[in-house]
Short mmCIF file of C-alpha atoms and ligand atoms in Angstrom, two decimals:
data_model
loop_
_atom_site.label_atom_id
_atom_site.label_comp_id
_atom_site.label_asym_id
_atom_site.label_seq_id
_atom_site.Cartn_x
_atom_site.Cartn_y
_atom_site.Cartn_z
CA MET A 1260 252.73 3.37 197.17
CA VAL A 1261 254.88 6.18 198.60
CA HIS A 1262 258.53 5.26 198.74
CA HIS A 1263 261.18 6.55 201.07
CA ALA A 1264 264.62 7.51 199.75
CA ALA A 1265 267.49 5.81 201.55
CA VAL A 1266 271.24 6.06 201.13
CA THR A 1267 272.50 2.57 200.25
CA GLY A 1268 275.99 3.35 198.95
CA TRP A 1269 278.65 6.03 199.38
CA GLY A 1270 282.15 6.81 198.27
CA TRP A 1271 284.57 9.68 197.97
CA TYR A 1272 287.66 10.63 196.04
CA SER A 1273 290.39 13.04 197.04
CA PRO A 1274 293.24 13.88 194.68
CA ALA A 1275 296.71 12.83 195.81
CA GLN A 1276 298.39 16.23 195.70
CA ILE A 1277 298.46 17.99 199.08
CA LEU A 1278 298.78 21.77 199.43
CA SER A 1279 299.83 22.58 203.00
CA ASN A 1280 299.63 25.92 204.80
CA ASP A 1281 303.41 26.17 204.58
CA ASP A 1282 303.18 25.69 200.79
CA LEU A 1283 300.66 28.58 200.65
CA ALA A 1284 302.94 30.77 202.79
CA LYS A 1285 305.46 30.57 199.94
CA ILE A 1286 302.86 32.00 197.51
CA VAL A 1287 300.98 34.66 199.57
CA ASP A 1288 301.62 36.64 202.75
CA THR A 1289 300.20 34.18 205.27
CA ASN A 1290 301.35 31.55 207.74
CA ASP A 1291 300.30 28.21 209.21
CA GLU A 1292 299.43 29.67 212.59
CA TRP A 1293 297.03 32.29 211.11
CA ILE A 1294 295.30 29.78 208.83
CA GLN A 1295 294.89 27.12 211.51
CA SER A 1296 293.66 29.49 214.20
CA ARG A 1297 291.21 31.35 211.87
CA THR A 1298 289.92 28.43 209.82
CA GLY A 1299 291.04 25.08 211.32
CA ILE A 1300 292.58 24.08 207.97
CA ARG A 1301 296.00 22.37 207.90
CA GLU A 1302 296.04 21.23 204.29
CA ARG A 1303 293.82 20.74 201.24
CA ARG A 1304 293.88 18.41 198.21
CA ILE A 1305 294.48 19.79 194.73
CA ALA A 1306 293.44 18.09 191.47
CA GLY A 1307 296.32 16.88 189.31
CA PRO A 1308 296.79 18.17 185.74
CA GLY A 1309 294.77 15.33 184.18
CA GLU A 1310 291.97 15.49 186.74
CA THR A 1311 288.63 17.26 186.33
CA THR A 1312 285.39 17.48 188.25
CA SER A 1313 283.89 14.66 186.15
CA SER A 1314 286.92 12.36 186.50
CA MET A 1315 287.00 12.75 190.29
CA ALA A 1316 283.22 12.39 190.53
CA THR A 1317 283.36 9.22 188.41
CA ASN A 1318 285.87 7.68 190.83
CA ALA A 1319 283.63 8.53 193.78
CA ALA A 1320 280.55 7.23 191.95
CA ARG A 1321 282.18 3.85 191.23
CA GLN A 1322 282.88 3.43 194.94
CA ALA A 1323 279.32 4.35 195.87
CA LEU A 1324 277.92 1.82 193.37
CA GLU A 1325 280.26 -0.88 194.67
CA GLU A 1326 279.20 -0.18 198.25
CA ALA A 1327 275.53 -0.38 197.19
CA GLU A 1328 276.24 -3.58 195.20
CA LEU A 1329 274.70 -2.03 192.11
CA ALA A 1330 275.83 -1.74 188.50
CA ALA A 1331 275.86 1.59 186.64
CA GLN A 1332 273.02 0.24 184.43
CA ASP A 1333 270.82 0.03 187.54
CA LEU A 1334 270.76 3.84 187.86
CA ASP A 1335 267.85 5.78 186.43
CA LEU A 1336 269.08 9.27 187.30
CA ILE A 1337 272.37 11.07 187.96
CA ILE A 1338 272.32 14.45 189.68
CA CYS A 1339 275.66 16.20 189.88
CA ALA A 1340 276.10 19.11 192.28
CA THR A 1341 278.95 21.32 191.18
CA THR A 1342 279.97 24.96 190.90
CA THR A 1343 283.05 24.03 188.90
CA PRO A 1344 281.76 21.92 185.99
CA ASP A 1345 284.20 20.58 183.38
CA HIS A 1346 282.44 22.79 180.79
CA LEU A 1347 279.34 24.99 180.53
CA ILE A 1348 278.09 22.39 178.02
CA PRO A 1349 277.90 19.41 178.33
CA ALA A 1350 276.69 19.02 181.88
CA THR A 1351 279.19 17.23 184.12
CA ALA A 1352 276.47 14.72 185.09
CA CYS A 1353 276.29 13.64 181.42
CA LEU A 1354 280.07 13.07 181.33
CA ILE A 1355 279.80 10.98 184.50
CA GLN A 1356 276.92 9.02 182.92
CA GLN A 1357 279.13 8.25 179.92
CA ASN A 1358 282.20 7.37 182.05
CA LEU A 1359 280.15 4.96 184.14
CA GLY A 1360 278.22 3.47 181.21
CA ALA A 1361 274.98 4.30 183.03
CA ASP A 1362 272.98 3.95 179.84
CA GLN A 1363 269.55 3.87 181.51
CA ALA A 1364 270.12 7.10 183.42
CA ALA A 1365 268.97 10.65 182.81
CA ALA A 1366 271.53 13.19 184.01
CA PHE A 1367 271.67 16.85 184.97
CA ASP A 1368 273.77 19.32 186.96
CA LEU A 1369 272.64 21.46 189.83
CA ASN A 1370 274.48 24.52 191.13
CA THR A 1371 273.80 25.80 194.60
CA ALA A 1372 277.49 26.12 195.50
CA CYS A 1373 278.40 24.62 198.88
CA THR A 1374 274.76 23.65 199.53
CA GLY A 1375 274.76 21.64 196.28
CA PHE A 1376 274.82 18.14 197.73
CA LEU A 1377 271.98 18.95 200.11
CA TYR A 1378 269.82 20.39 197.31
CA ALA A 1379 270.66 17.40 195.07
CA LEU A 1380 269.69 15.01 197.85
CA ALA A 1381 266.40 16.87 198.32
CA VAL A 1382 265.65 16.78 194.56
CA GLY A 1383 266.56 13.08 194.37
CA THR A 1384 264.26 12.36 197.32
CA GLN A 1385 261.37 14.05 195.52
CA PHE A 1386 262.03 11.98 192.36
CA ILE A 1387 261.86 8.81 194.43
CA LYS A 1388 258.77 9.86 196.42
CA GLY A 1389 257.01 10.88 193.20
CA GLY A 1390 257.82 7.53 191.57
CA GLY A 1391 259.98 9.11 188.83
CA ALA A 1392 263.13 7.20 189.77
CA LYS A 1393 264.16 4.21 191.88
CA ARG A 1394 267.95 4.44 192.03
CA ILE A 1395 269.72 7.76 191.83
CA LEU A 1396 273.36 8.69 191.93
CA VAL A 1397 273.68 11.93 193.87
CA VAL A 1398 277.23 13.05 193.22
CA ALA A 1399 279.14 16.21 194.04
CA GLY A 1400 282.45 17.28 192.57
CA GLU A 1401 284.51 20.44 192.76
CA THR A 1402 287.79 21.58 191.24
CA LEU A 1403 287.81 24.86 193.13
CA SER A 1404 291.59 25.28 192.83
CA ARG A 1405 291.03 26.24 189.16
CA PHE A 1406 288.75 29.12 190.24
CA VAL A 1407 290.88 30.44 193.09
CA ASN A 1408 293.03 33.55 192.81
CA PHE A 1409 296.34 32.42 194.31
CA GLU A 1410 297.23 36.09 194.86
CA ASP A 1411 294.27 36.63 197.24
CA ARG A 1412 295.16 35.37 200.71
CA GLY A 1413 291.60 35.88 201.93
CA THR A 1414 290.28 33.10 199.67
CA CYS A 1415 293.10 30.89 198.39
CA ILE A 1416 293.74 29.40 201.83
CA LEU A 1417 290.19 28.10 202.15
CA PHE A 1418 289.36 25.91 199.19
CA GLY A 1419 290.24 22.37 198.08
CA ASP A 1420 289.24 19.83 195.42
CA GLY A 1421 287.45 16.50 195.66
CA ALA A 1422 284.32 14.53 194.89
CA ALA A 1423 281.89 12.23 196.65
CA ALA A 1424 278.70 10.36 195.85
CA VAL A 1425 275.81 8.47 197.39
CA VAL A 1426 273.32 6.06 195.90
CA LEU A 1427 269.79 7.07 196.86
CA GLU A 1428 267.35 4.20 196.58
CA ALA A 1429 263.62 3.69 196.93
CA THR A 1430 262.59 1.61 199.93
CA SER A 1431 259.38 0.74 201.71
CA GLN A 1432 261.22 0.97 205.04
CA ASN A 1433 260.31 3.92 207.25
CA ALA A 1434 263.84 5.27 206.82
CA GLY A 1435 265.98 7.44 204.60
CA VAL A 1436 265.55 11.18 204.12
CA LEU A 1437 262.93 12.13 206.73
CA SER A 1438 262.91 15.89 206.20
CA THR A 1439 264.56 18.61 204.15
CA VAL A 1440 264.66 22.36 204.56
CA LEU A 1441 266.02 24.57 201.77
CA GLY A 1442 266.47 28.34 201.59
CA SER A 1443 267.89 31.00 199.30
CA LYS A 1444 268.45 34.74 198.97
CA GLY A 1445 269.81 36.15 195.70
CA ASP A 1446 273.32 37.45 196.34
CA VAL A 1447 272.94 40.71 194.40
CA GLU A 1448 275.54 42.29 196.68
CA GLN A 1449 278.09 39.68 195.52
CA ILE A 1450 279.20 38.58 198.96
CA LEU A 1451 280.44 35.35 197.33
CA SER A 1452 280.74 35.28 193.55
CA ILE A 1453 282.57 34.36 190.39
CA GLU A 1454 281.79 37.43 188.37
CA ALA A 1455 282.96 36.65 184.85
CA GLY A 1456 282.60 33.79 182.39
CA GLY A 1457 278.79 33.84 182.32
CA SER A 1458 276.35 35.75 180.11
CA ALA A 1459 276.43 38.89 182.29
CA ARG A 1460 280.17 39.30 181.83
CA PRO A 1461 281.51 36.98 179.13
CA ALA A 1462 285.19 36.09 179.01
CA THR A 1463 287.46 38.74 177.50
CA ALA A 1464 291.17 39.46 177.77
CA GLN A 1465 290.26 42.08 180.38
CA THR A 1466 288.24 39.71 182.58
CA VAL A 1467 291.13 37.26 182.49
CA ALA A 1468 293.65 39.99 183.39
CA GLU A 1469 291.40 41.10 186.28
CA LYS A 1470 291.07 37.50 187.51
CA ALA A 1471 287.32 38.02 187.38
CA HIS A 1472 286.88 34.28 186.73
CA CYS A 1473 288.04 33.57 190.27
CA ILE A 1474 286.14 33.39 193.54
CA LYS A 1475 285.62 36.71 195.31
CA MET A 1476 284.27 36.77 198.81
CA ARG A 1477 283.64 38.99 201.80
CA GLY A 1478 284.52 36.36 204.37
CA ASN A 1479 283.38 37.90 207.61
CA GLU A 1480 279.90 38.78 206.23
CA ILE A 1481 279.46 35.17 205.15
CA PHE A 1482 280.65 33.92 208.50
CA LYS A 1483 277.75 35.47 210.43
CA LEU A 1484 275.13 34.50 207.85
CA ALA A 1485 276.45 30.92 207.81
CA VAL A 1486 276.13 30.37 211.56
CA ARG A 1487 272.65 31.90 211.69
CA SER A 1488 271.18 30.04 208.71
CA MET A 1489 272.78 26.67 209.45
CA ALA A 1490 271.53 26.67 213.04
CA GLN A 1491 268.03 27.76 211.97
CA SER A 1492 267.66 25.25 209.14
CA ALA A 1493 268.97 22.44 211.35
CA GLN A 1494 266.33 23.26 213.96
CA GLU A 1495 263.58 23.42 211.30
CA ALA A 1496 264.64 20.09 209.74
CA LEU A 1497 264.65 18.42 213.16
CA ALA A 1498 261.20 19.83 213.99
CA LYS A 1499 259.84 18.62 210.63
CA ALA A 1500 261.17 15.13 211.39
CA GLY A 1501 259.71 15.25 214.92
CA LEU A 1502 263.17 14.84 216.47
CA SER A 1503 265.52 16.77 218.74
CA VAL A 1504 269.31 17.12 218.81
CA ASN A 1505 269.43 14.33 221.41
CA ASP A 1506 268.11 11.90 218.78
CA LEU A 1507 271.07 12.56 216.50
CA ARG A 1508 273.93 10.15 216.23
CA ALA A 1509 275.93 12.78 214.31
CA VAL A 1510 275.77 16.03 212.40
CA ILE A 1511 277.64 16.12 209.09
CA PRO A 1512 277.99 19.82 208.29
CA HIS A 1513 279.42 21.65 205.29
CA GLN A 1514 283.06 22.23 206.19
CA ALA A 1515 283.66 25.96 205.57
CA ASN A 1516 285.48 27.09 208.68
CA HIS A 1517 286.15 25.33 212.00
CA ARG A 1518 284.93 28.37 213.92
CA ILE A 1519 281.63 28.40 211.95
CA LEU A 1520 281.15 24.76 212.92
CA THR A 1521 281.89 25.17 216.64
CA ALA A 1522 279.65 28.27 216.76
CA THR A 1523 276.81 26.30 215.07
CA GLN A 1524 277.43 23.38 217.42
CA SER A 1525 277.09 25.62 220.44
CA VAL A 1526 273.89 27.36 219.16
CA LEU A 1527 272.32 23.94 218.55
CA GLY A 1528 273.50 22.53 221.90
CA LEU A 1529 275.32 19.59 220.31
CA SER A 1530 278.08 17.65 222.02
CA GLU A 1531 281.57 17.69 220.52
CA ASP A 1532 281.21 13.98 219.64
CA GLN A 1533 278.08 14.67 217.59
CA MET A 1534 279.71 17.22 215.25
CA PHE A 1535 281.83 15.58 212.54
CA ILE A 1536 284.68 17.83 211.44
CA ASN A 1537 287.36 17.01 208.87
CA ILE A 1538 288.13 20.49 207.52
CA ASP A 1539 291.71 20.24 208.80
CA ARG A 1540 292.64 17.84 205.97
CA TYR A 1541 290.44 19.03 203.09
CA GLY A 1542 289.60 22.73 203.50
CA ASN A 1543 286.32 23.81 201.93
CA THR A 1544 285.55 21.44 199.03
CA GLY A 1545 282.29 23.18 198.12
CA ALA A 1546 279.40 20.87 197.25
CA SER A 1547 281.64 17.84 197.89
CA SER A 1548 282.38 18.66 201.50
CA ILE A 1549 279.28 17.05 203.07
CA PRO A 1550 279.45 13.74 201.14
CA ILE A 1551 283.24 13.51 201.69
CA ALA A 1552 282.63 14.03 205.41
CA LEU A 1553 279.75 11.53 205.32
CA GLY A 1554 282.00 8.94 203.66
CA GLU A 1555 284.75 9.47 206.20
CA PHE A 1556 282.28 9.37 209.07
CA LEU A 1557 280.73 6.09 207.89
CA HIS A 1558 284.17 4.58 207.30
CA ALA A 1559 285.24 5.29 210.89
CA ASN A 1560 281.87 4.92 212.64
CA PRO A 1561 279.66 2.00 211.67
CA ILE A 1562 276.07 3.15 212.01
CA ASP A 1563 273.04 1.05 212.95
CA ALA A 1564 269.71 1.00 211.16
CA GLY A 1565 267.37 3.46 212.87
CA GLU A 1566 270.09 5.93 213.91
CA HIS A 1567 269.72 9.53 212.75
CA LEU A 1568 272.10 11.89 210.95
CA LEU A 1569 271.62 15.57 210.21
CA ILE A 1570 273.34 17.29 207.32
CA VAL A 1571 273.47 21.06 207.17
CA ALA A 1572 275.01 23.56 204.77
CA PHE A 1573 275.42 27.14 203.69
CA GLY A 1574 276.81 28.41 200.41
CA GLY A 1575 276.96 30.87 197.58
CA GLY A 1576 273.78 31.88 195.86
CA LEU A 1577 273.12 32.52 198.72
CA THR A 1578 271.69 29.14 199.70
CA TRP A 1579 271.31 27.08 202.85
CA GLY A 1580 269.48 24.10 204.23
CA ALA A 1581 269.42 20.93 206.29
CA ALA A 1582 268.17 17.36 206.08
CA VAL A 1583 267.52 14.62 208.61
CA LEU A 1584 268.23 11.01 207.63
CA ARG A 1585 267.19 7.84 209.41
CA TRP A 1586 269.67 5.11 208.55
CA ALA A 1587 267.99 2.26 206.68
CA ASP A 1588 268.48 -1.47 207.08
CA ILE A 1589 270.71 -1.67 204.00
CA PRO A 1590 271.26 -5.46 204.03
CA ALA A 1591 267.46 -5.87 203.94
CA ILE A 1592 267.20 -3.53 200.91
CA LYS A 1593 269.88 -5.57 199.14
CA ARG A 1594 268.04 -8.82 199.97
CA GLU A 1595 264.73 -7.39 198.68
CA ARG A 1596 266.46 -6.39 195.44
CA LYS A 1597 267.79 -9.91 194.88
CA GLU A 1598 264.42 -11.48 195.66
CA SER A 1599 262.62 -9.17 193.26
CA LEU A 1600 265.18 -9.99 190.54
CA LEU A 1601 264.62 -13.71 191.13
CA ARG A 1602 260.84 -13.20 190.94
CA LYS A 1603 261.26 -11.26 187.67
CA ASN A 1604 263.52 -13.95 186.15
CA PHE A 1605 261.13 -16.69 187.30
CA ALA A 1606 258.19 -14.87 185.71
CA LEU A 1607 260.14 -14.54 182.44
CA THR A 1608 261.26 -18.17 182.27
CA GLY A 1609 258.18 -19.67 183.94
C1 COA B 3159 287.95 34.18 205.37
C2 COA B 3159 288.09 34.13 206.88
C3 COA B 3159 288.96 32.97 207.30
C4 COA B 3159 288.77 35.42 207.34
O1 COA B 3159 288.85 35.42 208.73
P1 COA B 3159 288.46 36.73 209.54
O2 COA B 3159 288.73 36.44 210.95
O3 COA B 3159 287.05 37.09 209.15
O4 COA B 3159 289.50 37.77 209.00
P2 COA B 3159 289.23 39.17 208.26
O5 COA B 3159 288.77 38.96 206.87
O6 COA B 3159 288.39 40.05 209.15
O7 COA B 3159 290.69 39.74 208.23
C5 COA B 3159 291.42 39.99 209.44
C6 COA B 3159 292.84 40.37 209.05
O8 COA B 3159 293.53 39.20 208.59
C7 COA B 3159 294.12 39.45 207.32
N1 COA B 3159 294.13 38.22 206.55
C8 COA B 3159 293.17 37.74 205.70
N2 COA B 3159 293.57 36.58 205.19
C9 COA B 3159 294.77 36.30 205.74
C10 COA B 3159 295.67 35.23 205.61
N3 COA B 3159 295.42 34.17 204.79
N4 COA B 3159 296.81 35.23 206.32
C11 COA B 3159 297.10 36.27 207.15
N5 COA B 3159 296.29 37.32 207.31
C12 COA B 3159 295.13 37.33 206.61
C13 COA B 3159 293.24 40.51 206.70
O9 COA B 3159 293.94 41.23 205.70
C14 COA B 3159 292.93 41.38 207.90
O10 COA B 3159 294.04 42.21 208.15
P3 COA B 3159 293.84 43.73 208.69
O11 COA B 3159 293.15 43.57 210.01
O12 COA B 3159 295.22 44.23 208.76
O13 COA B 3159 292.97 44.38 207.65
C15 COA B 3159 286.69 34.02 207.56
O14 COA B 3159 286.01 35.25 207.45
C16 COA B 3159 285.84 32.94 206.98
O15 COA B 3159 286.18 31.79 207.00
N6 COA B 3159 284.64 33.30 206.50
C17 COA B 3159 283.73 32.36 205.93
C18 COA B 3159 284.14 32.10 204.52
C19 COA B 3159 283.38 30.95 203.94
O16 COA B 3159 283.04 30.05 204.62
N7 COA B 3159 283.12 31.00 202.62
C20 COA B 3159 282.49 29.96 201.92
C21 COA B 3159 281.06 29.86 202.29
S1 COA B 3159 280.43 28.32 201.82
#
């Protein structure tokens, strides 16, 4: 039996510390007016000294499990999308597995930068469709502030920290992830990169002095590529699902720049109400940006079973993609779970 993969729980975590545009203007030559008019960002959240990608992601994961009414032991897989893992080894997903006590779950990381959540959702969907997993935690976490050069005004204004998660669950309902489109093009020209700290350029005193462990980016080149690839993958994902923009309740895009989002919105012919934007309060939180936005959207806008969402992203790698989701009847999935547990218990005792 082919299963569909539906989101049945979600949650997000944002660190308490706020870094405003005025705060940044005290560090680099910039100002609130420039940042807001060029990016739409007012403030971003920054991880506290004791916080890491895994600790934030664990908080988000606990919320997602609670929303899904599942225990950590119910998970059979954890996929963590991150570009800013706690360590190179162990994988951040394994640390989350341990924090949660998800002792039945396999765990691995996936790095496709800001497209990470979308790729992780697509991989999780394939696991469910192939029968390899029934309940997956798809979690994204980023501590980008630790990879930002706070002397470079072209990048330090953009990024923020945070984490978010969804529970992806097998269902026989004709709902869940209806289509995915993924793309990539090796960024040999280093339009967006963290050059040092890997095997090509291991850490040395010189790489540290050069701040080569920080994000480098040619912003305006990315801008054009982002609009083009997000619009194209959104159209392809809709066509694959047999839907049009008019069928969408909302689009939850990767939040990189307000102007990228309004340009994509206009290419796709979406109404302002359909495009969910929260970049003003978070900046670009990398792989976490879509699931944080999804969590905020769902919190403010209850959604009915059968309604459609589109998620769309662009990121380093270079990578891009889109997915169409049909919202499942989540109470019915929870009921089915309980009934199947009762049947199992009855079979054991009977
Ligand atoms: C980074 C970004 C905001 C820059 O905006 P832009 O309109 O392209 O600006 P430019 O880089 O062309 O720079 C224009 C001028 O503003 C200046 N500038 C750059 N950052 C500035 C800042 N924070 N404050 C004030 N001035 C700034 C530049 O030095 C340049 O000055 P000059 O004309 O005297 O040389 C924009 O390109 C962007 O958001 N790109 C996408 C980045 C992205 O999404 N990356 C992640 C992908 S997932």
